[in-house]
PDB file of C-alpha atoms in Angstrom:
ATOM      1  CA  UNK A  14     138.509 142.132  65.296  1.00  0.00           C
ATOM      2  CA  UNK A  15     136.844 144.973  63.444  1.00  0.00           C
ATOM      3  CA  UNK A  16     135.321 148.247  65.020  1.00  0.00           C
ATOM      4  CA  UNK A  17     132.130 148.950  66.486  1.00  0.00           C
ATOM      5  CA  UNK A  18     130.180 152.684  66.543  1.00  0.00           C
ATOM      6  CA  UNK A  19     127.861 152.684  69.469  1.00  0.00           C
ATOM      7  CA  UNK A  20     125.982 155.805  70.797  1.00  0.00           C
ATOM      8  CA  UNK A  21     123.622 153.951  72.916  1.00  0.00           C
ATOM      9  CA  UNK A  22     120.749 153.785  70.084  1.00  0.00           C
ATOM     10  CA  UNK A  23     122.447 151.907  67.608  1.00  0.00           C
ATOM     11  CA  UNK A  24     125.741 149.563  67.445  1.00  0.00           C
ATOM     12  CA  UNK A  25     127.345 149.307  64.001  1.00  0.00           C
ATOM     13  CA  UNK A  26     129.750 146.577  64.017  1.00  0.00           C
ATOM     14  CA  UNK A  27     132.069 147.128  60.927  1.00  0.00           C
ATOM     15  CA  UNK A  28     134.760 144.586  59.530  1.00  0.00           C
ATOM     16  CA  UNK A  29     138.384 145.173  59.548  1.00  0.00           C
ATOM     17  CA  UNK A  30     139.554 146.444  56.182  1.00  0.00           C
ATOM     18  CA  UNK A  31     140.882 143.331  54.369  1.00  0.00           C
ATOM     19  CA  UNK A  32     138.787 140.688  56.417  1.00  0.00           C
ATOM     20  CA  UNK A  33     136.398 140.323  52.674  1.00  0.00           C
ATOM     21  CA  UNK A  34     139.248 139.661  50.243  1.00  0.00           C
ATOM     22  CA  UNK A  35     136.833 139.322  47.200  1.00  0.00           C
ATOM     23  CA  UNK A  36     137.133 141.234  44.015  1.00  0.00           C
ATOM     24  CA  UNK A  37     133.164 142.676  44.222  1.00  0.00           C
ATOM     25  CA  UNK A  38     132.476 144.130  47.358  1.00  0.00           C
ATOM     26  CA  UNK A  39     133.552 147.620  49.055  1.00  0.00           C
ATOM     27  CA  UNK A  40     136.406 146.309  51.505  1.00  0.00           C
ATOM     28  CA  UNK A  41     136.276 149.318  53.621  1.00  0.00           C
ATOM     29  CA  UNK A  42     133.131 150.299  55.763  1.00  0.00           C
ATOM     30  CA  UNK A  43     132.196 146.694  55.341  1.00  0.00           C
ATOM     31  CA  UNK A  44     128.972 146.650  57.610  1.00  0.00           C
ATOM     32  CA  UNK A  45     128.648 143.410  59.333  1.00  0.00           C
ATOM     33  CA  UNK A  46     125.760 144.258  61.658  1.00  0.00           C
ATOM     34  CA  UNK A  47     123.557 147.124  62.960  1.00  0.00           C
ATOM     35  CA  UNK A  48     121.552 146.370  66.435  1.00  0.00           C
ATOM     36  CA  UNK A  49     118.728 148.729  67.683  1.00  0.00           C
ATOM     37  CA  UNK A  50     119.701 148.743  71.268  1.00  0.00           C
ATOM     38  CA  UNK A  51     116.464 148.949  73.058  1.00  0.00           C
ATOM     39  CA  UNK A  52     115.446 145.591  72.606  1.00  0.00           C
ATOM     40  CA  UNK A  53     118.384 144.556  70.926  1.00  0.00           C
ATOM     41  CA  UNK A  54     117.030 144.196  67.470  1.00  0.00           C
ATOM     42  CA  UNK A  55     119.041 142.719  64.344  1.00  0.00           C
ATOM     43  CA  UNK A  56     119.154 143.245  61.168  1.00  0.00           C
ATOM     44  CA  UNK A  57     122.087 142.303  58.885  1.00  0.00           C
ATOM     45  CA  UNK A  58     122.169 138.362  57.757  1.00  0.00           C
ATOM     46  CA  UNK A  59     124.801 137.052  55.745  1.00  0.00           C
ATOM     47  CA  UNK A  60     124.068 136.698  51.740  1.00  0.00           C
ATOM     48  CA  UNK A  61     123.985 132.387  52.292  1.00  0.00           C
ATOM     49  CA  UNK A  62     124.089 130.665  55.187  1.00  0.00           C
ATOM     50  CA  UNK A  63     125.606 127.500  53.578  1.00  0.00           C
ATOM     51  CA  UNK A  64     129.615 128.335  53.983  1.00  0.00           C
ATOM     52  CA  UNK A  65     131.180 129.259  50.940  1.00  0.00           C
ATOM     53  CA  UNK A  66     128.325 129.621  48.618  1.00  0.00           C
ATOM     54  CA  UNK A  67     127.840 133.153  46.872  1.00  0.00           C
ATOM     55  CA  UNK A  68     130.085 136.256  46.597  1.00  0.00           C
ATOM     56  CA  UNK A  69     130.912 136.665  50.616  1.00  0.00           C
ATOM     57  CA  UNK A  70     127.973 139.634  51.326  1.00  0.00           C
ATOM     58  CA  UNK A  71     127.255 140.398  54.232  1.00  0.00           C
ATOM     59  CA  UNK A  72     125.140 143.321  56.154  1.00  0.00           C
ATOM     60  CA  UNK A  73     125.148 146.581  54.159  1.00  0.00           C
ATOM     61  CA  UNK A  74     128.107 146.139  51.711  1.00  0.00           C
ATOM     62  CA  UNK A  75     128.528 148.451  48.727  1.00  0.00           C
ATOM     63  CA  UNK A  76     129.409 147.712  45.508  1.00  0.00           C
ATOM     64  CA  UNK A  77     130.831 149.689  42.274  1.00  0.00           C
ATOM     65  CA  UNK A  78     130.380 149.442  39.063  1.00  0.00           C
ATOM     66  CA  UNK A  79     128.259 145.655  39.218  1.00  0.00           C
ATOM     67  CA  UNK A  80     127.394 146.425  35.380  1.00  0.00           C
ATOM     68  CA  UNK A  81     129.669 149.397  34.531  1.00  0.00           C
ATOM     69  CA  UNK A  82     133.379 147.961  35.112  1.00  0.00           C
ATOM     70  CA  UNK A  83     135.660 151.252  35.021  1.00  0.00           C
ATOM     71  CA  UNK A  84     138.553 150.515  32.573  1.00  0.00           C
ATOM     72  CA  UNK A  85     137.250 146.917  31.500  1.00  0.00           C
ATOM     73  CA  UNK A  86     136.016 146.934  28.171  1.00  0.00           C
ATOM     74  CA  UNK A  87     139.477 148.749  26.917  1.00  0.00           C
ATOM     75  CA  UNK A  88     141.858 146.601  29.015  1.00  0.00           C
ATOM     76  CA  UNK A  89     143.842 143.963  27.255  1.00  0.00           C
ATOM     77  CA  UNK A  90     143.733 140.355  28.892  1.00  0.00           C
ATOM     78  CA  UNK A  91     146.135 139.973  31.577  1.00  0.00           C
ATOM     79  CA  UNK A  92     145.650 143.634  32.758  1.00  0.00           C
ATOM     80  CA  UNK A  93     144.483 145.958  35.269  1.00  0.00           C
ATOM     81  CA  UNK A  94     140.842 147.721  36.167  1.00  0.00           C
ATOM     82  CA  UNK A  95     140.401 149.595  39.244  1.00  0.00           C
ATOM     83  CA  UNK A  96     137.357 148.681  41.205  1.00  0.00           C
ATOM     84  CA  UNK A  97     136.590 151.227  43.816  1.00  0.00           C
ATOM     85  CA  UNK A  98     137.119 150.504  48.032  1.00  0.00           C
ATOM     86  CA  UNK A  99     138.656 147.338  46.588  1.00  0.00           C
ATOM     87  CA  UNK A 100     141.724 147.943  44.151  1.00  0.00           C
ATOM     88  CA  UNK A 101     143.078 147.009  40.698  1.00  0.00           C
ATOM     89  CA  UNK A 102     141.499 143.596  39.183  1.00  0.00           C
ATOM     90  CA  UNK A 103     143.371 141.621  36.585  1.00  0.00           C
ATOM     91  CA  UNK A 104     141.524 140.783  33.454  1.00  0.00           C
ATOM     92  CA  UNK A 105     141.168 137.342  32.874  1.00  0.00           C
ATOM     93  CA  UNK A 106     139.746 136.988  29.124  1.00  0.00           C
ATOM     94  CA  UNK A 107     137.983 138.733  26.650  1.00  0.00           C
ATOM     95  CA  UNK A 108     134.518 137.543  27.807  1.00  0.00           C
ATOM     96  CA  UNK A 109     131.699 140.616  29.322  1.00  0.00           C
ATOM     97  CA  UNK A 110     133.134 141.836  32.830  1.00  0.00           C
ATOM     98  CA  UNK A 111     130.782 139.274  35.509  1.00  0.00           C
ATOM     99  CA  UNK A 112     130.139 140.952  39.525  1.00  0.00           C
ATOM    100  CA  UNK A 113     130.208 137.359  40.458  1.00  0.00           C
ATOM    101  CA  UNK A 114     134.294 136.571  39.150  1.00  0.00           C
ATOM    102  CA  UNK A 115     136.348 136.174  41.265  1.00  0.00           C
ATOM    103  CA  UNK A 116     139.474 138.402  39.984  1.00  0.00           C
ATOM    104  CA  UNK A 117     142.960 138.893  40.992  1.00  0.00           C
ATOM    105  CA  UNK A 118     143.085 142.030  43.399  1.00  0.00           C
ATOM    106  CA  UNK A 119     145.799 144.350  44.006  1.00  0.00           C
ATOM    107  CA  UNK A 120     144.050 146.499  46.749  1.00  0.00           C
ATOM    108  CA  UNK A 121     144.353 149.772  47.024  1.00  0.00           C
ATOM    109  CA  UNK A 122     146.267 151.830  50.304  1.00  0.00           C
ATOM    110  CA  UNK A 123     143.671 152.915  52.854  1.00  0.00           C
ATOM    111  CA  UNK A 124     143.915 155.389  55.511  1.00  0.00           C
ATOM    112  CA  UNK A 125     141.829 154.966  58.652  1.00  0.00           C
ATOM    113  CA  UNK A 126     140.643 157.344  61.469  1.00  0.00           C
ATOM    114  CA  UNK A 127     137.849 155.904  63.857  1.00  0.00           C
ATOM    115  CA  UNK A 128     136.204 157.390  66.203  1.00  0.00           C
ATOM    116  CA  UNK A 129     133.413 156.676  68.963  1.00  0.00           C
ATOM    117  CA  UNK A 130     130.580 157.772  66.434  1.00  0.00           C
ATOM    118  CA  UNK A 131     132.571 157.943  63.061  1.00  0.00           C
ATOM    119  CA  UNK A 132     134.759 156.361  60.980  1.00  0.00           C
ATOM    120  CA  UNK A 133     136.727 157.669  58.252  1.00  0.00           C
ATOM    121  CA  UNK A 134     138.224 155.894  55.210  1.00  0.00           C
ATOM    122  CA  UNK A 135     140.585 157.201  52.548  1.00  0.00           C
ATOM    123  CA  UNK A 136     141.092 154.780  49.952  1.00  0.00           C
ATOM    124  CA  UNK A 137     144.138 156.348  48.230  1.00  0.00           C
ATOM    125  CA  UNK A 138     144.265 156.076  44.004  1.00  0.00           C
ATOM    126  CA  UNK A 139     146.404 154.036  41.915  1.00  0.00           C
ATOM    127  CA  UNK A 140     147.081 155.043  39.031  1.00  0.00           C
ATOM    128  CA  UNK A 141     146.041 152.526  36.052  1.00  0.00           C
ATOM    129  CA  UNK A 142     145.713 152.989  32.157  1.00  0.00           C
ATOM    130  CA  UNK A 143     144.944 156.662  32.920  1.00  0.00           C
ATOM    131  CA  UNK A 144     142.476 156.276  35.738  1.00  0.00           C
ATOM    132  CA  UNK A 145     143.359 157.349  39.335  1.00  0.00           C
ATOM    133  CA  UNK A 146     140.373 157.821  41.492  1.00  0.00           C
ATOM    134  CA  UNK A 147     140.693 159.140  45.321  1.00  0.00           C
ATOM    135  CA  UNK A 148     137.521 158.053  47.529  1.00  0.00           C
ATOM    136  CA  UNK A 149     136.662 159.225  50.936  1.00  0.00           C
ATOM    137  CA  UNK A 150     134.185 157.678  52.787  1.00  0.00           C
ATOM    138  CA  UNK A 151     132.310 158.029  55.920  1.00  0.00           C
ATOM    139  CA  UNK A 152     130.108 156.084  58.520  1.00  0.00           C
ATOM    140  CA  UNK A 153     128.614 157.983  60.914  1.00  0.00           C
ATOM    141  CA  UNK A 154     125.823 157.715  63.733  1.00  0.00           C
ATOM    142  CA  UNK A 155     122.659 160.138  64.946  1.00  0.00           C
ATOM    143  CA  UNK A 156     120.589 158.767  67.327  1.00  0.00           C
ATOM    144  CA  UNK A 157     118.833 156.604  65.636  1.00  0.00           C
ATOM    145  CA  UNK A 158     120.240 156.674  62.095  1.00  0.00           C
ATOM    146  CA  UNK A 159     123.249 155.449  60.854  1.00  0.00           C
ATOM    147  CA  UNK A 160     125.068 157.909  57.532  1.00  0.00           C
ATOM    148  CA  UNK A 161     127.560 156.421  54.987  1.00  0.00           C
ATOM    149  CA  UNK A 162     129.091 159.815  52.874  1.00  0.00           C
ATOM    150  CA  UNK A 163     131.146 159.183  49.918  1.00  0.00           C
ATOM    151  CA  UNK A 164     133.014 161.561  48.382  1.00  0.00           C
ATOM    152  CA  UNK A 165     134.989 160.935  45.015  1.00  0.00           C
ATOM    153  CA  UNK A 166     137.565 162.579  42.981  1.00  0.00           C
ATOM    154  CA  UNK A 167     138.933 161.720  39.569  1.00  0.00           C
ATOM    155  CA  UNK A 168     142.523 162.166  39.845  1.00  0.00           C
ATOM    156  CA  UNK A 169     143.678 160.726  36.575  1.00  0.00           C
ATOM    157  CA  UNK A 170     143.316 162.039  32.835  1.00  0.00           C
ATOM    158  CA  UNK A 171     140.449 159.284  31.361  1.00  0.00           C
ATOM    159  CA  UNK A 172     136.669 160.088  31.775  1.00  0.00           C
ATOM    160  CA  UNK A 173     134.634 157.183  33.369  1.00  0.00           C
ATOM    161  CA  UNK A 174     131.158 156.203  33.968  1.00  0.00           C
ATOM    162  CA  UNK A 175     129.512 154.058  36.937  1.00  0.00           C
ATOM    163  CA  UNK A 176     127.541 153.431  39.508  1.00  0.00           C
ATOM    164  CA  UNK A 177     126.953 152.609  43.134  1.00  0.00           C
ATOM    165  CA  UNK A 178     124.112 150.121  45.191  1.00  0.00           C
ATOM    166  CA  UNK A 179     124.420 149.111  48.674  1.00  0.00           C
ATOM    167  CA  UNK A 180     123.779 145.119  48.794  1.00  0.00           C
ATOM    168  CA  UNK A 181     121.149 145.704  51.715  1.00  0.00           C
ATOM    169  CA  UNK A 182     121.445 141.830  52.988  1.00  0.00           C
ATOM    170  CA  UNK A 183     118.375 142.396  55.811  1.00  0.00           C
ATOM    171  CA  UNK A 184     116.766 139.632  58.084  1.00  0.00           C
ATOM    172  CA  UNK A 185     114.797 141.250  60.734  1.00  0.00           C
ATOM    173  CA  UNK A 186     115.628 139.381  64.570  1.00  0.00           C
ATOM    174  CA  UNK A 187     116.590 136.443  61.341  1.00  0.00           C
ATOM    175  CA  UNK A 188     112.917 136.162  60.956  1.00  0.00           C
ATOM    176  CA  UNK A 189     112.537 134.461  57.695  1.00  0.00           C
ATOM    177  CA  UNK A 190     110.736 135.740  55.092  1.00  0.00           C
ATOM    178  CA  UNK A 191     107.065 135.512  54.451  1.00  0.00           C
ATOM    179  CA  UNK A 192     104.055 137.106  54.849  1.00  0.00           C
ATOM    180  CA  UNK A 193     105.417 138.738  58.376  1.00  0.00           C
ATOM    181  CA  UNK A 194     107.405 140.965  55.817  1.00  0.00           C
ATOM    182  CA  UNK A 195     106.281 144.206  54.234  1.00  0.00           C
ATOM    183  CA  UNK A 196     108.416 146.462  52.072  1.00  0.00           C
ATOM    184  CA  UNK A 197     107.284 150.122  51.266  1.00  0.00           C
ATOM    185  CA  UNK A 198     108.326 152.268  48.348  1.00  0.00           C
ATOM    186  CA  UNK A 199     106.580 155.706  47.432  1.00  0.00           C
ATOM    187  CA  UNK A 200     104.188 155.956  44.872  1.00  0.00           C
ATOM    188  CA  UNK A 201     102.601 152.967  43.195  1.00  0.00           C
ATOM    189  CA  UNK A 202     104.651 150.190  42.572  1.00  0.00           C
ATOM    190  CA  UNK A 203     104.790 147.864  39.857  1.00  0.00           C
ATOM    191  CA  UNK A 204     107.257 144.724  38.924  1.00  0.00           C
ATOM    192  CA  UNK A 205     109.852 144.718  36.110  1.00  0.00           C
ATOM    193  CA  UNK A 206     112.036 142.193  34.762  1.00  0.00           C
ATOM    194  CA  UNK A 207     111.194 139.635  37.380  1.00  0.00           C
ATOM    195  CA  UNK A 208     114.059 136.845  37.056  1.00  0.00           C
ATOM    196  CA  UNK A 209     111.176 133.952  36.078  1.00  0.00           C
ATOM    197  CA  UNK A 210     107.414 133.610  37.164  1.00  0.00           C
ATOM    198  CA  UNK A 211     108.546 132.335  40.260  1.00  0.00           C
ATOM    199  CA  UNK A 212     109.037 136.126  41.180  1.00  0.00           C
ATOM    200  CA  UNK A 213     106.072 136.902  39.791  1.00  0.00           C
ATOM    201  CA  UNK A 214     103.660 134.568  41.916  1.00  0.00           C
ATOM    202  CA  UNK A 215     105.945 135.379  44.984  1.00  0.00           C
ATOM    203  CA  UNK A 216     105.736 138.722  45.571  1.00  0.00           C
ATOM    204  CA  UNK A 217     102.154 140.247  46.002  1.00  0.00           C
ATOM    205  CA  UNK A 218     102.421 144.445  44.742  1.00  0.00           C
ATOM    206  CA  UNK A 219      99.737 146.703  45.749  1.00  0.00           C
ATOM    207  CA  UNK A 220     100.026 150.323  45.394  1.00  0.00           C
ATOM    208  CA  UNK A 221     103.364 151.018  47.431  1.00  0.00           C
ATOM    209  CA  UNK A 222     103.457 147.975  49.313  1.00  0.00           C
ATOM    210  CA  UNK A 223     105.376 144.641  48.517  1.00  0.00           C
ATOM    211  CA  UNK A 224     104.600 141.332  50.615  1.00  0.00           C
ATOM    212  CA  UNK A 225     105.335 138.144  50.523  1.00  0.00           C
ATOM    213  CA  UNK A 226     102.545 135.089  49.555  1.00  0.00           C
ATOM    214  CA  UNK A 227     104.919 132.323  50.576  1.00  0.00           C
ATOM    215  CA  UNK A 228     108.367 131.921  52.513  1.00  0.00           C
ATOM    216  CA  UNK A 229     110.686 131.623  49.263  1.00  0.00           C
ATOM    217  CA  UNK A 230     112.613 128.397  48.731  1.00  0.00           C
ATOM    218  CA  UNK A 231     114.840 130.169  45.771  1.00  0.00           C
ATOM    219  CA  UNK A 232     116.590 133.407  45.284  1.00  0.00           C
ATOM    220  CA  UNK A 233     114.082 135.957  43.610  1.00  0.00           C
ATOM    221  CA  UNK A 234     114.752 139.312  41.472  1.00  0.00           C
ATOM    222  CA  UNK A 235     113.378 142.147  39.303  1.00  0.00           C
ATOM    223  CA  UNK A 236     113.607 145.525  39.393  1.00  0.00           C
ATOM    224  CA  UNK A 237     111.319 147.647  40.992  1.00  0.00           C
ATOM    225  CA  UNK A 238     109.369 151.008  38.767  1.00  0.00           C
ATOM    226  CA  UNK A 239     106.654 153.407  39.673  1.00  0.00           C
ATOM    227  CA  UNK A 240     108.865 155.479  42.292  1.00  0.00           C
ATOM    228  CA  UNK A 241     109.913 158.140  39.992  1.00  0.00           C
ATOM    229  CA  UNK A 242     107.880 160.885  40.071  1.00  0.00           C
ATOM    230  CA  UNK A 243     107.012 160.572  43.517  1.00  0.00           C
ATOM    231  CA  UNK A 244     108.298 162.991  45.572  1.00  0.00           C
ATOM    232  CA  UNK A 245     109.377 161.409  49.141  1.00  0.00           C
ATOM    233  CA  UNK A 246     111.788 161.576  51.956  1.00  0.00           C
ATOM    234  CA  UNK A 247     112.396 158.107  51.807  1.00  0.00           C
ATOM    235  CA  UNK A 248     113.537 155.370  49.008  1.00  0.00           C
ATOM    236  CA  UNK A 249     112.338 152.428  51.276  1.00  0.00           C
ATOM    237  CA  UNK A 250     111.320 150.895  54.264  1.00  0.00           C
ATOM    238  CA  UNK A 251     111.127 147.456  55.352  1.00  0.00           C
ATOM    239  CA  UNK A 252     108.992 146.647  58.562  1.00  0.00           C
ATOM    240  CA  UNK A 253     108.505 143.085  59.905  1.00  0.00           C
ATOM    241  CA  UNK A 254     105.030 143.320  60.959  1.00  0.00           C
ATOM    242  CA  UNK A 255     104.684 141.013  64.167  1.00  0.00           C
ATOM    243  CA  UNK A 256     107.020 143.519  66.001  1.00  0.00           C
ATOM    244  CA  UNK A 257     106.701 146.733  64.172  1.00  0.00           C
ATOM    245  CA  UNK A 258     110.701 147.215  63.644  1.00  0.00           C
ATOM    246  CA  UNK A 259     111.635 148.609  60.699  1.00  0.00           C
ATOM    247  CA  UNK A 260     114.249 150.017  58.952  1.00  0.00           C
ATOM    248  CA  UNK A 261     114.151 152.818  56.191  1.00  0.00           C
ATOM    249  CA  UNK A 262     116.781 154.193  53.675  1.00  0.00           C
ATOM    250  CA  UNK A 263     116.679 157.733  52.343  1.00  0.00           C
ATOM    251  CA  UNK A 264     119.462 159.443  50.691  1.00  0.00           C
ATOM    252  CA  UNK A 265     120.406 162.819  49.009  1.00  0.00           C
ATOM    253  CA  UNK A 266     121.185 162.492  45.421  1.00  0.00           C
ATOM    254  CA  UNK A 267     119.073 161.401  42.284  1.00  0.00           C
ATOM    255  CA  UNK A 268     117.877 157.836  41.922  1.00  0.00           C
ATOM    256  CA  UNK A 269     118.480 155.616  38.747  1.00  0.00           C
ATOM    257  CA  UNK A 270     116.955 152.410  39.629  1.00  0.00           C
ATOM    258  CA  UNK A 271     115.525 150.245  42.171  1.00  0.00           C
ATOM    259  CA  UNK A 272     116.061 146.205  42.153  1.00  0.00           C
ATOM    260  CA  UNK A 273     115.119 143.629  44.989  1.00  0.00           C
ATOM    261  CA  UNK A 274     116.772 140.267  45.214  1.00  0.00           C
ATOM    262  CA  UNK A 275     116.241 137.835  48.210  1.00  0.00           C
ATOM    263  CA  UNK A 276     115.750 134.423  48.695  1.00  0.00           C
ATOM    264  CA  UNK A 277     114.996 132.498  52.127  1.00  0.00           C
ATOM    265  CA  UNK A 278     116.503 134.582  54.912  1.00  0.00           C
ATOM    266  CA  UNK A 279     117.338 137.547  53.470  1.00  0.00           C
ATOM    267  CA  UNK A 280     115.549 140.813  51.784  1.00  0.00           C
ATOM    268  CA  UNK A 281     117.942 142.900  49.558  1.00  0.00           C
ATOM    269  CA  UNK A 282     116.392 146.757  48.061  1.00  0.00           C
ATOM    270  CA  UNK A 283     119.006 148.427  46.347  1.00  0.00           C
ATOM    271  CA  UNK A 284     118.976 151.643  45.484  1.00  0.00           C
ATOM    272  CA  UNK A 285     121.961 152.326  42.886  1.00  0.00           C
ATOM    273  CA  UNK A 286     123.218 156.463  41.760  1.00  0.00           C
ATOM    274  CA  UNK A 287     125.307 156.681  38.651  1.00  0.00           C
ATOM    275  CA  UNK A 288     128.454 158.121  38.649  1.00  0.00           C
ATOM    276  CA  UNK A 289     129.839 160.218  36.235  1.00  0.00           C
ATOM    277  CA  UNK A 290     133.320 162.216  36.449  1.00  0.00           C
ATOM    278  CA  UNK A 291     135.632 164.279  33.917  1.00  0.00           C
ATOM    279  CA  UNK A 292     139.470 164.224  34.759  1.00  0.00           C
ATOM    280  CA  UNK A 293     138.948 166.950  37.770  1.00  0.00           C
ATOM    281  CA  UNK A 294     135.684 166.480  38.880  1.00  0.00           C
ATOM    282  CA  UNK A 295     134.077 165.254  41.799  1.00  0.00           C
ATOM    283  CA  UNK A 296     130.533 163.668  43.367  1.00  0.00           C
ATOM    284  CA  UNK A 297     129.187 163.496  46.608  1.00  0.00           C
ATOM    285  CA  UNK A 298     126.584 161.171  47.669  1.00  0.00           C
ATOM    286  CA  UNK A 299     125.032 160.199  51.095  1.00  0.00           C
ATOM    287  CA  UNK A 300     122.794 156.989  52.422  1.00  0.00           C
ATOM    288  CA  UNK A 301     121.070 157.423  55.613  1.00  0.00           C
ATOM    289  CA  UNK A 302     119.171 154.392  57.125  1.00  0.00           C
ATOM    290  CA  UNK A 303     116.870 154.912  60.318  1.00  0.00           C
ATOM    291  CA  UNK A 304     115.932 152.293  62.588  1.00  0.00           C
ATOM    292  CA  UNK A 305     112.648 152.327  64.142  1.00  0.00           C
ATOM    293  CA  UNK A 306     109.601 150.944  66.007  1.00  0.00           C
ATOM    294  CA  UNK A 307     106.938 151.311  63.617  1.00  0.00           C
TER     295      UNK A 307
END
């Protein structure tokens, strides 16, 4: 059934906790779909449309440590990881840790308190190998932005390294992509590790503005440079021309990369921080997207 945070601007539509049982994704605050009430825009798509192809994404779902697993290298086959907002994965082999596996879970206890405008969840640790993490995490709305806080503690006695991305999976009003489409970054943007050429002759880059030369008939990637010594109040902004909606993402802590995957019907920035905790420390983070007429 899910919940729903409405304040008359926006409507945030937000899974139950549990209805994504895969081993990659955030399970709580699992954002399904965000509508800009005047008008009553869209813009969350699924990550496929054909039924049980890909990794289940859907909306603005978060994701931890996609190529720093917490615990992996050093567990023994058969044993346990933990992989935050979802719980402890079981190791299957010896191979490199893959986002796209799907591993045993053993999901952590979350506590829940929702609200008209907020939501609060407190995924409670479990201890494993020597890592216990507590994470608190919070979806809020202000007229015509929507927050996600996180908050996380290292509880246990092992030192860890990760990081954190929201999958943005974005189709304007479903508009496919193509040349309607423009993404904005600050400062002047240039390509990096596109996934083939096929990236490379898709995506037209000039100064801080990304558009698309053809609707794509194959997933595209790369990673996106040129934003780092810009100073901005924004990471992003993606505005479907014809209409002039748009949606932007800013957020409050430093920024180690920027990729952008997509393929069809879907547009995917993500903005990742890295995560870095001592037994005893904490981080704080925050996302804020805004939802606009351009």
């Amino acid at each position: 059934m899910g919940h729903a945070l409405s304040n008359g601007i926006l409507t945030v539509d937000i899974a139950d906790q549990g209805a994504y049982k895969g081993s990659r994704f955030d399970w709580t605050g699992f954002i399904t779909q965000v509508t800009l009430e005047p008008g009553k825009h869209t813009f969350c798509v699924p990550e496929s449309l054909i039924s049980g192809e890909g990794t289940g994404g859907k909306g603005l779902c978060n994701e931890f440590g996609i190529s720093r697993a917490i615990g992996y290298d050093t567990a023994p086959v058969g044993g346990w990881f933990p992989k935050p907002g979802v719980g402890l994965l079981q190791k299957q082999n010896n191979y490199p840790y893959q986002f796209n596996t799907d591993y045993l879970v053993n999901p952590f206890k979350v506590n829940v308190e929702a609200g008209l405008h907020e939501i609060q969840y407190t995924i409670q640790p479990l201890e494993c190998r020597g890592y216990s993490i507590l994470l608190t995490k919070t979806i809020s709305l202000c007229h015509d932005k929507l927050n996600i806080a996180y908050e996380m503690h290292n509880k246990g006695s092992q030192h860890f390294q990760s990081e954190e991305y929201i999958h943005n999976f974005i189709g304007i009003d479903n508009h496919e992509v193509d040349y309607g489409y423009e993404l904005r970054l600050p400062g002047s943007i240039r390509m990096e590790e596109p996934e083939s050429a096929y990236t490379s002759e898709l995506l037209q880059i000039s100064k801080g503005r990304i558009n698309w030369n053809k609707t794509p008939d194959r997933p595209f990637y790369c990673k996106l440079a040129g934003w780092e010594n810009t100073e901005s109040n924004y990471n992003w902004e993606l505005i479907y021309k014809p209409s002039g909606i748009g949606i932007r993402e800013s957020g409050d802590f430093q920024v180690a990369r920027i990729a952008l995957w997509g393929e069809r019907h879907v547009i995917s920035p993500e903005v990742f921080v890295n995560i870095e905790l001592a037994p005893g420390q904490s981080q704080h983070w925050s996302r804020t997207y805004q939802f606009f007429y351009a």
